[in-house]
Amino acid sequence: MMLSRVAENLYWLGRYVERAENVARLLDVAYHLELDAAELKEEEPSAAPIEDVLSVLACREDFQKAHPGNGFAHADVLAYLTIENEDGQSIRTMLGRARENARASREALSADAWHQLNGLYLDLQSRRTRARLIQSPLRFLERLKRGCILFSGLIESTLPRAEAYHFLQVGRHLERINQIGRVLQLGMPPMPALKQETSASLSSLHWANLLRSCSAYEAYLQDVRDQIEPAGVVGFLVLNNSFPRSIRFCVERCCESLQAIGGESESYASEAERLLGRLESELRYVDEEELLRQGLQSFLVGLLSSCNRIGDEIHRAYFFI
């Protein structure tokens, strides 16, 4: 049986790396969307796309406290969410926490995975980091995304499917469920827009970029091969069981890993496993039209609440021993 301290380190390691990649991807998509923002504002006034990332990450107020009176300048938001240490949502902070968890549990990781994460963090500590961000934000963000993905790939290819691997997977996929839920919750247009579909740009550009925020645009087109529309996007991001960034896929992976950790049993090994099983069953038997009809926002509120409760139950079952 793995020590609870090591298990907790690995769980949070998975969450922090996933969160860092998510921030890099959201900023990358928002930066590209700036080119189309003027067209969207003609019909649906909204905040600038990069500013919207602060809302997705629930750190708008913290940013305003750190940058009082400066508005939401793009350079300030980019720096705040990438290389500044003060805020808990910055990529630098997330990778720093991930590195500390990995350093404390190096015996459970492969050397390749440790060197990748350590190198990625040390690269952010370089004196040239801010200059590279200013010179080419897109290249900077792409490098961060690829670095996080490479770490996850090394975990997949070098770790035995034992407890260490499964605690990493639970953390990674639970964080992904939470982040996809937040992207959908804050990125969904108001219900009148969903029902009326009066805006061509809203029904295409908006939904396309929502898919890009979850790295799902190409996969959606390959799977659906049709126009991008609300029911299809909701179905793909929430209910698809084969796409790695859909909510149902991540819930199923969490269930499998917790079952592997808990061992073979006729009953649930923990309350977290029971809650995930109930959520998995709900996602298996609902369709996208029913979700939209009953209210996607209320579903997402319940989903995020469930994620928080599942995280609490995982801590109670495995880390407070």
PDB file of C-alpha atoms in Angstrom, residues 40-187:
ATOM      1  CA  LEU A  40     -18.120  39.471 -32.510  1.00  0.00           C
ATOM      2  CA  LYS A  41     -18.521  42.727 -30.587  1.00  0.00           C
ATOM      3  CA  GLU A  42     -20.602  44.248 -33.360  1.00  0.00           C
ATOM      4  CA  GLU A  43     -23.388  41.812 -32.497  1.00  0.00           C
ATOM      5  CA  GLU A  44     -22.655  40.647 -28.930  1.00  0.00           C
ATOM      6  CA  PRO A  45     -20.651  43.059 -26.760  1.00  0.00           C
ATOM      7  CA  SER A  46     -18.312  41.251 -24.424  1.00  0.00           C
ATOM      8  CA  ALA A  47     -14.976  41.473 -22.730  1.00  0.00           C
ATOM      9  CA  ALA A  48     -11.806  40.924 -24.732  1.00  0.00           C
ATOM     10  CA  PRO A  49     -11.039  37.209 -25.167  1.00  0.00           C
ATOM     11  CA  ILE A  50      -7.830  37.312 -23.130  1.00  0.00           C
ATOM     12  CA  GLU A  51      -9.672  39.126 -20.356  1.00  0.00           C
ATOM     13  CA  ASP A  52     -12.306  36.368 -20.441  1.00  0.00           C
ATOM     14  CA  VAL A  53      -9.644  33.849 -19.407  1.00  0.00           C
ATOM     15  CA  LEU A  54      -9.527  35.559 -16.006  1.00  0.00           C
ATOM     16  CA  SER A  55     -13.231  34.763 -15.594  1.00  0.00           C
ATOM     17  CA  VAL A  56     -12.785  31.122 -16.594  1.00  0.00           C
ATOM     18  CA  LEU A  57     -10.030  30.786 -13.996  1.00  0.00           C
ATOM     19  CA  ALA A  58     -12.022  32.752 -11.382  1.00  0.00           C
ATOM     20  CA  CYS A  59      -9.185  35.198 -10.734  1.00  0.00           C
ATOM     21  CA  ARG A  60     -10.472  38.480 -12.193  1.00  0.00           C
ATOM     22  CA  GLU A  61     -10.670  40.178  -8.799  1.00  0.00           C
ATOM     23  CA  ASP A  62      -7.194  38.975  -7.838  1.00  0.00           C
ATOM     24  CA  PHE A  63      -5.810  40.415 -11.061  1.00  0.00           C
ATOM     25  CA  GLN A  64      -7.435  43.780 -10.396  1.00  0.00           C
ATOM     26  CA  LYS A  65      -5.876  43.857  -6.927  1.00  0.00           C
ATOM     27  CA  ALA A  66      -2.456  43.092  -8.396  1.00  0.00           C
ATOM     28  CA  HIS A  67      -2.854  45.675 -11.192  1.00  0.00           C
ATOM     29  CA  PRO A  68      -5.044  48.462  -9.746  1.00  0.00           C
ATOM     30  CA  GLY A  69      -6.105  51.185 -12.131  1.00  0.00           C
ATOM     31  CA  ASN A  70      -4.509  49.618 -15.217  1.00  0.00           C
ATOM     32  CA  GLY A  71      -7.607  47.999 -16.694  1.00  0.00           C
ATOM     33  CA  PHE A  72      -7.070  44.659 -18.440  1.00  0.00           C
ATOM     34  CA  ALA A  73      -4.062  45.316 -20.652  1.00  0.00           C
ATOM     35  CA  HIS A  74      -3.186  42.201 -22.647  1.00  0.00           C
ATOM     36  CA  ALA A  75       0.486  42.280 -21.664  1.00  0.00           C
ATOM     37  CA  ASP A  76      -0.440  42.460 -17.976  1.00  0.00           C
ATOM     38  CA  VAL A  77      -2.953  39.589 -18.212  1.00  0.00           C
ATOM     39  CA  LEU A  78      -0.492  37.405 -20.126  1.00  0.00           C
ATOM     40  CA  ALA A  79       2.283  38.012 -17.630  1.00  0.00           C
ATOM     41  CA  TYR A  80      -0.064  37.530 -14.678  1.00  0.00           C
ATOM     42  CA  LEU A  81      -1.259  34.128 -15.909  1.00  0.00           C
ATOM     43  CA  THR A  82       2.099  32.832 -17.132  1.00  0.00           C
ATOM     44  CA  ILE A  83       5.212  34.028 -15.304  1.00  0.00           C
ATOM     45  CA  GLU A  84       4.169  35.993 -12.222  1.00  0.00           C
ATOM     46  CA  ASN A  85       4.545  34.099  -8.947  1.00  0.00           C
ATOM     47  CA  GLU A  86       2.027  35.864  -6.771  1.00  0.00           C
ATOM     48  CA  ASP A  87      -1.157  34.363  -8.196  1.00  0.00           C
ATOM     49  CA  GLY A  88      -2.053  30.743  -7.651  1.00  0.00           C
ATOM     50  CA  GLN A  89      -3.431  30.418 -11.198  1.00  0.00           C
ATOM     51  CA  SER A  90      -0.234  31.330 -13.086  1.00  0.00           C
ATOM     52  CA  ILE A  91       1.510  28.648 -15.108  1.00  0.00           C
ATOM     53  CA  ARG A  92       4.778  29.328 -13.298  1.00  0.00           C
ATOM     54  CA  THR A  93       3.105  28.800  -9.929  1.00  0.00           C
ATOM     55  CA  MET A  94       1.339  25.616 -11.050  1.00  0.00           C
ATOM     56  CA  LEU A  95       4.527  24.090 -12.450  1.00  0.00           C
ATOM     57  CA  GLY A  96       6.437  25.122  -9.342  1.00  0.00           C
ATOM     58  CA  ARG A  97       3.932  23.297  -7.141  1.00  0.00           C
ATOM     59  CA  ALA A  98       3.961  20.301  -9.487  1.00  0.00           C
ATOM     60  CA  ARG A  99       7.767  20.185  -9.321  1.00  0.00           C
ATOM     61  CA  GLU A 100       7.738  20.235  -5.516  1.00  0.00           C
ATOM     62  CA  ASN A 101       5.254  17.361  -5.430  1.00  0.00           C
ATOM     63  CA  ALA A 102       7.324  15.428  -7.963  1.00  0.00           C
ATOM     64  CA  ARG A 103      10.577  16.104  -6.072  1.00  0.00           C
ATOM     65  CA  ALA A 104       9.025  14.746  -2.873  1.00  0.00           C
ATOM     66  CA  SER A 105       7.895  11.585  -4.707  1.00  0.00           C
ATOM     67  CA  ARG A 106      10.714  10.971  -7.155  1.00  0.00           C
ATOM     68  CA  GLU A 107      10.879   7.285  -6.281  1.00  0.00           C
ATOM     69  CA  ALA A 108       7.406   6.864  -7.822  1.00  0.00           C
ATOM     70  CA  LEU A 109       8.295   8.598 -11.115  1.00  0.00           C
ATOM     71  CA  SER A 110      10.583   7.693 -13.982  1.00  0.00           C
ATOM     72  CA  ALA A 111      13.772   9.708 -14.460  1.00  0.00           C
ATOM     73  CA  ASP A 112      12.535  10.890 -17.856  1.00  0.00           C
ATOM     74  CA  ALA A 113       9.297  12.280 -16.421  1.00  0.00           C
ATOM     75  CA  TRP A 114      11.129  14.068 -13.589  1.00  0.00           C
ATOM     76  CA  HIS A 115      13.727  15.620 -15.922  1.00  0.00           C
ATOM     77  CA  GLN A 116      11.012  16.875 -18.262  1.00  0.00           C
ATOM     78  CA  LEU A 117       9.038  18.572 -15.500  1.00  0.00           C
ATOM     79  CA  ASN A 118      12.133  19.936 -13.766  1.00  0.00           C
ATOM     80  CA  GLY A 119      13.496  21.321 -17.034  1.00  0.00           C
ATOM     81  CA  LEU A 120      10.172  22.910 -17.928  1.00  0.00           C
ATOM     82  CA  TYR A 121      10.028  24.728 -14.594  1.00  0.00           C
ATOM     83  CA  LEU A 122      13.673  25.825 -14.660  1.00  0.00           C
ATOM     84  CA  ASP A 123      13.141  27.191 -18.156  1.00  0.00           C
ATOM     85  CA  LEU A 124      10.421  29.457 -16.745  1.00  0.00           C
ATOM     86  CA  GLN A 125      12.879  30.669 -14.100  1.00  0.00           C
ATOM     87  CA  SER A 126      15.272  31.949 -16.746  1.00  0.00           C
ATOM     88  CA  ARG A 127      16.078  35.659 -16.848  1.00  0.00           C
ATOM     89  CA  ARG A 128      15.000  35.697 -20.498  1.00  0.00           C
ATOM     90  CA  THR A 129      11.520  34.353 -19.804  1.00  0.00           C
ATOM     91  CA  ARG A 130       9.744  37.714 -19.790  1.00  0.00           C
ATOM     92  CA  ALA A 131      11.562  38.818 -22.938  1.00  0.00           C
ATOM     93  CA  ARG A 132      10.532  35.616 -24.738  1.00  0.00           C
ATOM     94  CA  LEU A 133       6.918  36.132 -23.679  1.00  0.00           C
ATOM     95  CA  ILE A 134       6.881  39.716 -24.964  1.00  0.00           C
ATOM     96  CA  GLN A 135       8.708  38.846 -28.178  1.00  0.00           C
ATOM     97  CA  SER A 136       6.431  35.988 -29.218  1.00  0.00           C
ATOM     98  CA  PRO A 137       3.494  35.124 -26.912  1.00  0.00           C
ATOM     99  CA  LEU A 138       2.163  32.405 -29.212  1.00  0.00           C
ATOM    100  CA  ARG A 139       5.498  30.612 -29.462  1.00  0.00           C
ATOM    101  CA  PHE A 140       5.930  30.925 -25.690  1.00  0.00           C
ATOM    102  CA  LEU A 141       2.493  29.423 -24.991  1.00  0.00           C
ATOM    103  CA  GLU A 142       2.958  26.662 -27.550  1.00  0.00           C
ATOM    104  CA  ARG A 143       6.221  25.659 -25.880  1.00  0.00           C
ATOM    105  CA  LEU A 144       4.497  25.463 -22.499  1.00  0.00           C
ATOM    106  CA  LYS A 145       1.628  23.380 -23.870  1.00  0.00           C
ATOM    107  CA  ARG A 146       3.994  20.946 -25.540  1.00  0.00           C
ATOM    108  CA  GLY A 147       6.111  20.693 -22.406  1.00  0.00           C
ATOM    109  CA  CYS A 148       3.109  19.719 -20.277  1.00  0.00           C
ATOM    110  CA  ILE A 149       1.850  17.270 -22.899  1.00  0.00           C
ATOM    111  CA  LEU A 150       5.308  15.690 -23.139  1.00  0.00           C
ATOM    112  CA  PHE A 151       5.341  15.150 -19.376  1.00  0.00           C
ATOM    113  CA  SER A 152       1.928  13.455 -19.538  1.00  0.00           C
ATOM    114  CA  GLY A 153       3.146  11.324 -22.450  1.00  0.00           C
ATOM    115  CA  LEU A 154       6.186  10.219 -20.468  1.00  0.00           C
ATOM    116  CA  ILE A 155       3.930   9.247 -17.579  1.00  0.00           C
ATOM    117  CA  GLU A 156       1.840   7.147 -19.975  1.00  0.00           C
ATOM    118  CA  SER A 157       4.850   5.443 -21.542  1.00  0.00           C
ATOM    119  CA  THR A 158       7.192   4.907 -18.568  1.00  0.00           C
ATOM    120  CA  LEU A 159       5.042   4.160 -15.492  1.00  0.00           C
ATOM    121  CA  PRO A 160       3.684   0.721 -14.583  1.00  0.00           C
ATOM    122  CA  ARG A 161      -0.092   0.646 -14.150  1.00  0.00           C
ATOM    123  CA  ALA A 162       0.238   0.578 -10.379  1.00  0.00           C
ATOM    124  CA  GLU A 163      -1.030   2.890  -7.639  1.00  0.00           C
ATOM    125  CA  ALA A 164       1.362   5.730  -8.538  1.00  0.00           C
ATOM    126  CA  TYR A 165       0.051   5.835 -12.087  1.00  0.00           C
ATOM    127  CA  HIS A 166      -3.581   5.711 -11.005  1.00  0.00           C
ATOM    128  CA  PHE A 167      -3.283   8.523  -8.456  1.00  0.00           C
ATOM    129  CA  LEU A 168      -1.717  10.676 -11.168  1.00  0.00           C
ATOM    130  CA  GLN A 169      -4.555   9.756 -13.527  1.00  0.00           C
ATOM    131  CA  VAL A 170      -7.268  10.549 -10.997  1.00  0.00           C
ATOM    132  CA  GLY A 171      -5.782  13.984 -10.377  1.00  0.00           C
ATOM    133  CA  ARG A 172      -5.273  14.676 -14.059  1.00  0.00           C
ATOM    134  CA  HIS A 173      -8.746  13.667 -15.191  1.00  0.00           C
ATOM    135  CA  LEU A 174     -10.621  15.185 -12.264  1.00  0.00           C
ATOM    136  CA  GLU A 175      -8.881  18.498 -12.990  1.00  0.00           C
ATOM    137  CA  ARG A 176      -9.798  18.155 -16.665  1.00  0.00           C
ATOM    138  CA  ILE A 177     -13.473  17.579 -15.823  1.00  0.00           C
ATOM    139  CA  ASN A 178     -13.428  20.703 -13.686  1.00  0.00           C
ATOM    140  CA  GLN A 179     -11.750  22.841 -16.345  1.00  0.00           C
ATOM    141  CA  ILE A 180     -13.968  21.668 -19.221  1.00  0.00           C
ATOM    142  CA  GLY A 181     -17.016  22.295 -17.046  1.00  0.00           C
ATOM    143  CA  ARG A 182     -15.842  25.857 -16.328  1.00  0.00           C
ATOM    144  CA  VAL A 183     -15.087  26.546 -19.997  1.00  0.00           C
ATOM    145  CA  LEU A 184     -18.578  25.392 -20.945  1.00  0.00           C
ATOM    146  CA  GLN A 185     -20.257  27.183 -18.065  1.00  0.00           C
ATOM    147  CA  LEU A 186     -18.698  30.563 -18.840  1.00  0.00           C
ATOM    148  CA  GLY A 187     -18.456  30.110 -22.600  1.00  0.00           C
TER     149      GLY A 187
END
